[in-house]
């Protein structure tokens, strides 16, 4: 009888651990999609691919470990208590992840520690922003957990992230061949930037005159239309303060001289 009870208890614990792991993975997925959208807004496609993958894997790993540990160690139905427990666990796992990352890349243990805590302001910012928002998301999902709610959140976030990706980086940061139809009717203005390399190459090879360029690309956004055409490719700052542009220069007779991409700020 005692052995049967122990077996049942072990089975219950195993089931509970599996349930906590499923919840942790699902919540980590939601946090990762939110972080992906934030990364697109803040950095677009400017971050190196290897760095971006490493950061996103770090976020997922810390999120899974934080939620699983909190659910396994602390039982409460009070959202505020769950939030602060998640916040505490996230600090532990974030610190461990950063230490392991620093050691992996060849930095000494004390060097990593000193860089993490060199500024009290940095530590407060880390708690209030980097950890608090994911912990708040996790707390809300845990408190209102249901499969229907989970599916709704996933679908909504995936649609939003797809729309945001299309707007911020329509070609996922890759240059694509020039297409006249898309250039003249861009679904997203920034897509012109990702056709600029092939367009500059085409212009330098074919050397069209100013009339032919206007027919191909449309009306210039800026410039003296007798000797130069300038087209805005994408805005990098607020209110168009920092922009990448395509410039095409011509001589006094309207014959092609040069073309290229530059940044205006």
PDB file of C-alpha atoms in Angstrom, residues 30-247:
ATOM      1  CA  UNK A  30       4.852  34.534 -26.427  1.00  0.00           C
ATOM      2  CA  UNK A  31       7.670  36.523 -24.816  1.00  0.00           C
ATOM      3  CA  UNK A  32       9.974  35.758 -27.770  1.00  0.00           C
ATOM      4  CA  UNK A  33       7.412  36.972 -30.344  1.00  0.00           C
ATOM      5  CA  UNK A  34       6.945  40.195 -28.339  1.00  0.00           C
ATOM      6  CA  UNK A  35      10.722  40.615 -28.129  1.00  0.00           C
ATOM      7  CA  UNK A  36      11.025  39.965 -31.871  1.00  0.00           C
ATOM      8  CA  UNK A  37       8.573  42.786 -32.612  1.00  0.00           C
ATOM      9  CA  UNK A  38      10.425  45.126 -30.244  1.00  0.00           C
ATOM     10  CA  UNK A  39      13.739  44.223 -31.924  1.00  0.00           C
ATOM     11  CA  UNK A  40      12.304  44.988 -35.353  1.00  0.00           C
ATOM     12  CA  UNK A  41      11.072  48.394 -34.210  1.00  0.00           C
ATOM     13  CA  UNK A  42      14.337  49.324 -32.465  1.00  0.00           C
ATOM     14  CA  UNK A  43      16.953  47.737 -34.720  1.00  0.00           C
ATOM     15  CA  UNK A  44      15.244  46.692 -37.952  1.00  0.00           C
ATOM     16  CA  UNK A  45      17.672  44.527 -39.916  1.00  0.00           C
ATOM     17  CA  UNK A  46      20.779  46.373 -38.716  1.00  0.00           C
ATOM     18  CA  UNK A  47      21.870  43.776 -36.145  1.00  0.00           C
ATOM     19  CA  UNK A  48      24.293  41.072 -37.272  1.00  0.00           C
ATOM     20  CA  UNK A  49      22.561  37.715 -37.828  1.00  0.00           C
ATOM     21  CA  UNK A  50      24.768  35.752 -35.408  1.00  0.00           C
ATOM     22  CA  UNK A  51      24.314  38.334 -32.650  1.00  0.00           C
ATOM     23  CA  UNK A  52      20.537  38.449 -33.177  1.00  0.00           C
ATOM     24  CA  UNK A  53      20.206  34.650 -33.026  1.00  0.00           C
ATOM     25  CA  UNK A  54      22.302  34.514 -29.848  1.00  0.00           C
ATOM     26  CA  UNK A  55      20.208  37.177 -28.116  1.00  0.00           C
ATOM     27  CA  UNK A  56      16.907  35.544 -29.084  1.00  0.00           C
ATOM     28  CA  UNK A  57      18.097  32.116 -27.903  1.00  0.00           C
ATOM     29  CA  UNK A  58      19.167  33.731 -24.632  1.00  0.00           C
ATOM     30  CA  UNK A  59      15.701  35.279 -24.173  1.00  0.00           C
ATOM     31  CA  UNK A  60      13.956  31.962 -24.858  1.00  0.00           C
ATOM     32  CA  UNK A  61      16.269  29.995 -22.568  1.00  0.00           C
ATOM     33  CA  UNK A  62      15.994  32.427 -19.654  1.00  0.00           C
ATOM     34  CA  UNK A  63      12.205  32.651 -20.106  1.00  0.00           C
ATOM     35  CA  UNK A  64      11.703  28.868 -20.042  1.00  0.00           C
ATOM     36  CA  UNK A  65      13.975  28.431 -17.017  1.00  0.00           C
ATOM     37  CA  UNK A  66      12.383  31.344 -15.136  1.00  0.00           C
ATOM     38  CA  UNK A  67       8.754  30.281 -15.648  1.00  0.00           C
ATOM     39  CA  UNK A  68       9.383  26.557 -15.063  1.00  0.00           C
ATOM     40  CA  UNK A  69      11.317  27.202 -11.838  1.00  0.00           C
ATOM     41  CA  UNK A  70       8.756  29.680 -10.531  1.00  0.00           C
ATOM     42  CA  UNK A  71       5.829  27.319 -11.205  1.00  0.00           C
ATOM     43  CA  UNK A  72       7.694  24.375  -9.651  1.00  0.00           C
ATOM     44  CA  UNK A  73       8.927  26.129  -6.499  1.00  0.00           C
ATOM     45  CA  UNK A  74       6.192  28.600  -5.649  1.00  0.00           C
ATOM     46  CA  UNK A  75       2.441  27.967  -5.475  1.00  0.00           C
ATOM     47  CA  UNK A  76       0.210  31.034  -5.406  1.00  0.00           C
ATOM     48  CA  UNK A  77      -2.889  32.350  -7.158  1.00  0.00           C
ATOM     49  CA  UNK A  78      -2.053  35.977  -6.322  1.00  0.00           C
ATOM     50  CA  UNK A  79      -0.738  37.744  -9.408  1.00  0.00           C
ATOM     51  CA  UNK A  80       1.442  40.279  -7.575  1.00  0.00           C
ATOM     52  CA  UNK A  81       3.259  37.555  -5.658  1.00  0.00           C
ATOM     53  CA  UNK A  82       3.757  35.512  -8.829  1.00  0.00           C
ATOM     54  CA  UNK A  83       5.147  38.585 -10.625  1.00  0.00           C
ATOM     55  CA  UNK A  84       7.771  39.285  -7.959  1.00  0.00           C
ATOM     56  CA  UNK A  85       8.758  35.621  -7.772  1.00  0.00           C
ATOM     57  CA  UNK A  86       9.204  35.551 -11.557  1.00  0.00           C
ATOM     58  CA  UNK A  87      11.207  38.780 -11.330  1.00  0.00           C
ATOM     59  CA  UNK A  88      13.519  37.243  -8.726  1.00  0.00           C
ATOM     60  CA  UNK A  89      13.999  34.040 -10.738  1.00  0.00           C
ATOM     61  CA  UNK A  90      14.656  36.017 -13.922  1.00  0.00           C
ATOM     62  CA  UNK A  91      17.513  37.900 -12.215  1.00  0.00           C
ATOM     63  CA  UNK A  92      19.134  34.622 -11.183  1.00  0.00           C
ATOM     64  CA  UNK A  93      18.905  33.039 -14.636  1.00  0.00           C
ATOM     65  CA  UNK A  94      19.824  36.246 -16.490  1.00  0.00           C
ATOM     66  CA  UNK A  95      22.948  36.592 -14.377  1.00  0.00           C
ATOM     67  CA  UNK A  96      23.894  32.942 -14.923  1.00  0.00           C
ATOM     68  CA  UNK A  97      23.305  33.250 -18.681  1.00  0.00           C
ATOM     69  CA  UNK A  98      25.427  36.396 -18.921  1.00  0.00           C
ATOM     70  CA  UNK A  99      28.233  34.854 -16.883  1.00  0.00           C
ATOM     71  CA  UNK A 100      28.246  31.701 -19.009  1.00  0.00           C
ATOM     72  CA  UNK A 101      28.114  33.793 -22.192  1.00  0.00           C
ATOM     73  CA  UNK A 102      31.039  35.920 -21.020  1.00  0.00           C
ATOM     74  CA  UNK A 103      33.098  32.881 -20.078  1.00  0.00           C
ATOM     75  CA  UNK A 104      32.233  31.199 -23.394  1.00  0.00           C
ATOM     76  CA  UNK A 105      33.605  34.182 -25.304  1.00  0.00           C
ATOM     77  CA  UNK A 106      36.832  34.094 -23.322  1.00  0.00           C
ATOM     78  CA  UNK A 107      36.235  36.794 -20.709  1.00  0.00           C
ATOM     79  CA  UNK A 108      37.296  36.205 -17.116  1.00  0.00           C
ATOM     80  CA  UNK A 109      34.755  35.603 -14.351  1.00  0.00           C
ATOM     81  CA  UNK A 110      35.559  38.829 -12.480  1.00  0.00           C
ATOM     82  CA  UNK A 111      35.664  40.810 -15.721  1.00  0.00           C
ATOM     83  CA  UNK A 112      32.134  39.703 -16.543  1.00  0.00           C
ATOM     84  CA  UNK A 113      30.902  40.472 -13.018  1.00  0.00           C
ATOM     85  CA  UNK A 114      32.439  43.959 -13.005  1.00  0.00           C
ATOM     86  CA  UNK A 115      30.925  44.776 -16.401  1.00  0.00           C
ATOM     87  CA  UNK A 116      27.487  43.649 -15.197  1.00  0.00           C
ATOM     88  CA  UNK A 117      27.512  45.729 -12.028  1.00  0.00           C
ATOM     89  CA  UNK A 118      29.693  48.683 -13.014  1.00  0.00           C
ATOM     90  CA  UNK A 119      26.677  50.968 -12.889  1.00  0.00           C
ATOM     91  CA  UNK A 120      23.855  50.983 -10.351  1.00  0.00           C
ATOM     92  CA  UNK A 121      21.671  52.711 -12.945  1.00  0.00           C
ATOM     93  CA  UNK A 122      22.303  49.840 -15.372  1.00  0.00           C
ATOM     94  CA  UNK A 123      21.170  47.340 -12.725  1.00  0.00           C
ATOM     95  CA  UNK A 124      17.955  49.269 -12.012  1.00  0.00           C
ATOM     96  CA  UNK A 125      17.234  49.606 -15.746  1.00  0.00           C
ATOM     97  CA  UNK A 126      17.792  45.883 -16.173  1.00  0.00           C
ATOM     98  CA  UNK A 127      15.267  45.022 -13.446  1.00  0.00           C
ATOM     99  CA  UNK A 128      12.651  47.613 -14.435  1.00  0.00           C
ATOM    100  CA  UNK A 129      12.725  47.151 -18.213  1.00  0.00           C
ATOM    101  CA  UNK A 130      14.580  44.054 -19.387  1.00  0.00           C
ATOM    102  CA  UNK A 131      13.031  41.711 -16.817  1.00  0.00           C
ATOM    103  CA  UNK A 132       9.824  43.383 -15.659  1.00  0.00           C
ATOM    104  CA  UNK A 133       7.992  43.388 -19.004  1.00  0.00           C
ATOM    105  CA  UNK A 134       8.520  39.656 -19.777  1.00  0.00           C
ATOM    106  CA  UNK A 135       7.624  38.813 -16.156  1.00  0.00           C
ATOM    107  CA  UNK A 136       4.428  40.857 -16.447  1.00  0.00           C
ATOM    108  CA  UNK A 137       3.496  38.997 -19.649  1.00  0.00           C
ATOM    109  CA  UNK A 138       4.207  35.658 -17.942  1.00  0.00           C
ATOM    110  CA  UNK A 139       2.141  36.622 -14.882  1.00  0.00           C
ATOM    111  CA  UNK A 140      -0.890  37.574 -16.986  1.00  0.00           C
ATOM    112  CA  UNK A 141      -0.752  34.362 -19.024  1.00  0.00           C
ATOM    113  CA  UNK A 142      -0.331  32.192 -15.900  1.00  0.00           C
ATOM    114  CA  UNK A 143      -3.222  33.896 -14.075  1.00  0.00           C
ATOM    115  CA  UNK A 144      -5.610  33.652 -17.024  1.00  0.00           C
ATOM    116  CA  UNK A 145      -4.303  30.377 -18.448  1.00  0.00           C
ATOM    117  CA  UNK A 146      -6.523  28.555 -20.940  1.00  0.00           C
ATOM    118  CA  UNK A 147      -5.856  26.854 -24.266  1.00  0.00           C
ATOM    119  CA  UNK A 148      -8.297  29.148 -26.091  1.00  0.00           C
ATOM    120  CA  UNK A 149      -6.639  32.265 -24.679  1.00  0.00           C
ATOM    121  CA  UNK A 150      -3.200  30.887 -25.546  1.00  0.00           C
ATOM    122  CA  UNK A 151      -4.167  30.209 -29.159  1.00  0.00           C
ATOM    123  CA  UNK A 152      -5.677  33.685 -29.478  1.00  0.00           C
ATOM    124  CA  UNK A 153      -2.532  35.353 -28.128  1.00  0.00           C
ATOM    125  CA  UNK A 154      -0.259  33.306 -30.404  1.00  0.00           C
ATOM    126  CA  UNK A 155      -2.292  34.018 -33.547  1.00  0.00           C
ATOM    127  CA  UNK A 156      -2.564  37.739 -32.752  1.00  0.00           C
ATOM    128  CA  UNK A 157       1.157  38.120 -32.034  1.00  0.00           C
ATOM    129  CA  UNK A 158       2.201  36.119 -35.103  1.00  0.00           C
ATOM    130  CA  UNK A 159      -0.005  38.253 -37.375  1.00  0.00           C
ATOM    131  CA  UNK A 160       1.341  41.452 -35.814  1.00  0.00           C
ATOM    132  CA  UNK A 161       4.954  40.278 -36.099  1.00  0.00           C
ATOM    133  CA  UNK A 162       4.421  39.305 -39.769  1.00  0.00           C
ATOM    134  CA  UNK A 163       2.949  42.736 -40.545  1.00  0.00           C
ATOM    135  CA  UNK A 164       5.752  44.469 -38.653  1.00  0.00           C
ATOM    136  CA  UNK A 165       8.408  42.403 -40.416  1.00  0.00           C
ATOM    137  CA  UNK A 166       6.912  43.303 -43.785  1.00  0.00           C
ATOM    138  CA  UNK A 167       7.002  46.982 -42.871  1.00  0.00           C
ATOM    139  CA  UNK A 168      10.409  47.179 -41.173  1.00  0.00           C
ATOM    140  CA  UNK A 169      12.352  44.657 -43.246  1.00  0.00           C
ATOM    141  CA  UNK A 170      10.232  43.450 -46.202  1.00  0.00           C
ATOM    142  CA  UNK A 171      13.011  41.264 -47.657  1.00  0.00           C
ATOM    143  CA  UNK A 172      14.397  40.136 -44.268  1.00  0.00           C
ATOM    144  CA  UNK A 173      17.402  42.396 -44.717  1.00  0.00           C
ATOM    145  CA  UNK A 174      18.491  40.933 -48.062  1.00  0.00           C
ATOM    146  CA  UNK A 175      19.089  42.871 -51.282  1.00  0.00           C
ATOM    147  CA  UNK A 176      16.822  41.729 -54.151  1.00  0.00           C
ATOM    148  CA  UNK A 177      16.808  42.347 -57.935  1.00  0.00           C
ATOM    149  CA  UNK A 178      15.327  45.634 -59.141  1.00  0.00           C
ATOM    150  CA  UNK A 179      11.691  45.408 -60.239  1.00  0.00           C
ATOM    151  CA  UNK A 180      10.201  48.440 -61.982  1.00  0.00           C
ATOM    152  CA  UNK A 181       6.583  47.604 -61.094  1.00  0.00           C
ATOM    153  CA  UNK A 182       7.357  47.215 -57.385  1.00  0.00           C
ATOM    154  CA  UNK A 183       9.545  50.352 -57.444  1.00  0.00           C
ATOM    155  CA  UNK A 184       6.692  52.462 -58.806  1.00  0.00           C
ATOM    156  CA  UNK A 185       4.025  50.818 -56.619  1.00  0.00           C
ATOM    157  CA  UNK A 186       5.875  49.769 -53.438  1.00  0.00           C
ATOM    158  CA  UNK A 187       3.712  47.896 -50.902  1.00  0.00           C
ATOM    159  CA  UNK A 188       6.189  49.227 -48.322  1.00  0.00           C
ATOM    160  CA  UNK A 189       8.381  52.243 -49.103  1.00  0.00           C
ATOM    161  CA  UNK A 190      11.495  50.636 -47.595  1.00  0.00           C
ATOM    162  CA  UNK A 191      11.505  47.906 -50.232  1.00  0.00           C
ATOM    163  CA  UNK A 192      13.139  50.415 -52.598  1.00  0.00           C
ATOM    164  CA  UNK A 193      16.230  50.370 -50.381  1.00  0.00           C
ATOM    165  CA  UNK A 194      16.564  46.594 -50.780  1.00  0.00           C
ATOM    166  CA  UNK A 195      16.521  46.937 -54.576  1.00  0.00           C
ATOM    167  CA  UNK A 196      19.091  49.751 -54.613  1.00  0.00           C
ATOM    168  CA  UNK A 197      22.258  47.672 -55.156  1.00  0.00           C
ATOM    169  CA  UNK A 198      20.942  45.957 -58.272  1.00  0.00           C
ATOM    170  CA  UNK A 199      19.453  49.247 -59.509  1.00  0.00           C
ATOM    171  CA  UNK A 200      22.740  51.139 -59.172  1.00  0.00           C
ATOM    172  CA  UNK A 201      24.511  48.320 -61.016  1.00  0.00           C
ATOM    173  CA  UNK A 202      21.872  48.427 -63.773  1.00  0.00           C
ATOM    174  CA  UNK A 203      22.162  52.203 -64.143  1.00  0.00           C
ATOM    175  CA  UNK A 204      25.963  52.118 -64.336  1.00  0.00           C
ATOM    176  CA  UNK A 205      25.873  49.386 -66.960  1.00  0.00           C
ATOM    177  CA  UNK A 206      23.096  50.802 -69.170  1.00  0.00           C
ATOM    178  CA  UNK A 207      23.867  54.526 -68.609  1.00  0.00           C
ATOM    179  CA  UNK A 208      20.348  55.775 -69.439  1.00  0.00           C
ATOM    180  CA  UNK A 209      19.741  59.502 -70.017  1.00  0.00           C
ATOM    181  CA  UNK A 210      17.609  61.606 -67.663  1.00  0.00           C
ATOM    182  CA  UNK A 211      14.395  61.077 -69.661  1.00  0.00           C
ATOM    183  CA  UNK A 212      14.819  57.304 -69.656  1.00  0.00           C
ATOM    184  CA  UNK A 213      15.507  57.263 -65.908  1.00  0.00           C
ATOM    185  CA  UNK A 214      12.401  59.330 -65.176  1.00  0.00           C
ATOM    186  CA  UNK A 215      10.359  56.945 -67.297  1.00  0.00           C
ATOM    187  CA  UNK A 216      11.807  53.951 -65.433  1.00  0.00           C
ATOM    188  CA  UNK A 217      11.733  55.295 -61.845  1.00  0.00           C
ATOM    189  CA  UNK A 218       9.144  58.051 -61.891  1.00  0.00           C
ATOM    190  CA  UNK A 219       9.347  61.603 -60.604  1.00  0.00           C
ATOM    191  CA  UNK A 220      12.353  62.528 -58.468  1.00  0.00           C
ATOM    192  CA  UNK A 221      11.791  63.268 -54.770  1.00  0.00           C
ATOM    193  CA  UNK A 222      14.532  65.926 -54.627  1.00  0.00           C
ATOM    194  CA  UNK A 223      17.226  67.484 -56.750  1.00  0.00           C
ATOM    195  CA  UNK A 224      17.646  69.627 -59.836  1.00  0.00           C
ATOM    196  CA  UNK A 225      15.786  67.610 -62.459  1.00  0.00           C
ATOM    197  CA  UNK A 226      18.108  68.932 -65.181  1.00  0.00           C
ATOM    198  CA  UNK A 227      21.317  67.425 -63.764  1.00  0.00           C
ATOM    199  CA  UNK A 228      20.383  65.202 -60.800  1.00  0.00           C
ATOM    200  CA  UNK A 229      17.539  62.943 -59.662  1.00  0.00           C
ATOM    201  CA  UNK A 230      17.220  61.875 -56.023  1.00  0.00           C
ATOM    202  CA  UNK A 231      14.864  59.188 -54.678  1.00  0.00           C
ATOM    203  CA  UNK A 232      14.217  58.479 -50.982  1.00  0.00           C
ATOM    204  CA  UNK A 233      14.855  54.809 -50.220  1.00  0.00           C
ATOM    205  CA  UNK A 234      14.053  54.595 -46.511  1.00  0.00           C
ATOM    206  CA  UNK A 235      13.755  56.708 -43.373  1.00  0.00           C
ATOM    207  CA  UNK A 236      16.106  55.819 -40.523  1.00  0.00           C
ATOM    208  CA  UNK A 237      14.901  58.384 -37.991  1.00  0.00           C
ATOM    209  CA  UNK A 238      11.822  60.190 -36.832  1.00  0.00           C
ATOM    210  CA  UNK A 239      10.141  62.678 -39.192  1.00  0.00           C
ATOM    211  CA  UNK A 240      12.531  61.749 -42.004  1.00  0.00           C
ATOM    212  CA  UNK A 241      15.520  63.430 -40.323  1.00  0.00           C
ATOM    213  CA  UNK A 242      17.861  60.593 -41.334  1.00  0.00           C
ATOM    214  CA  UNK A 243      17.266  59.020 -44.758  1.00  0.00           C
ATOM    215  CA  UNK A 244      19.026  56.807 -47.292  1.00  0.00           C
ATOM    216  CA  UNK A 245      18.670  58.115 -50.840  1.00  0.00           C
ATOM    217  CA  UNK A 246      19.504  57.054 -54.388  1.00  0.00           C
ATOM    218  CA  UNK A 247      21.196  59.838 -56.361  1.00  0.00           C
TER     219      UNK A 247
END
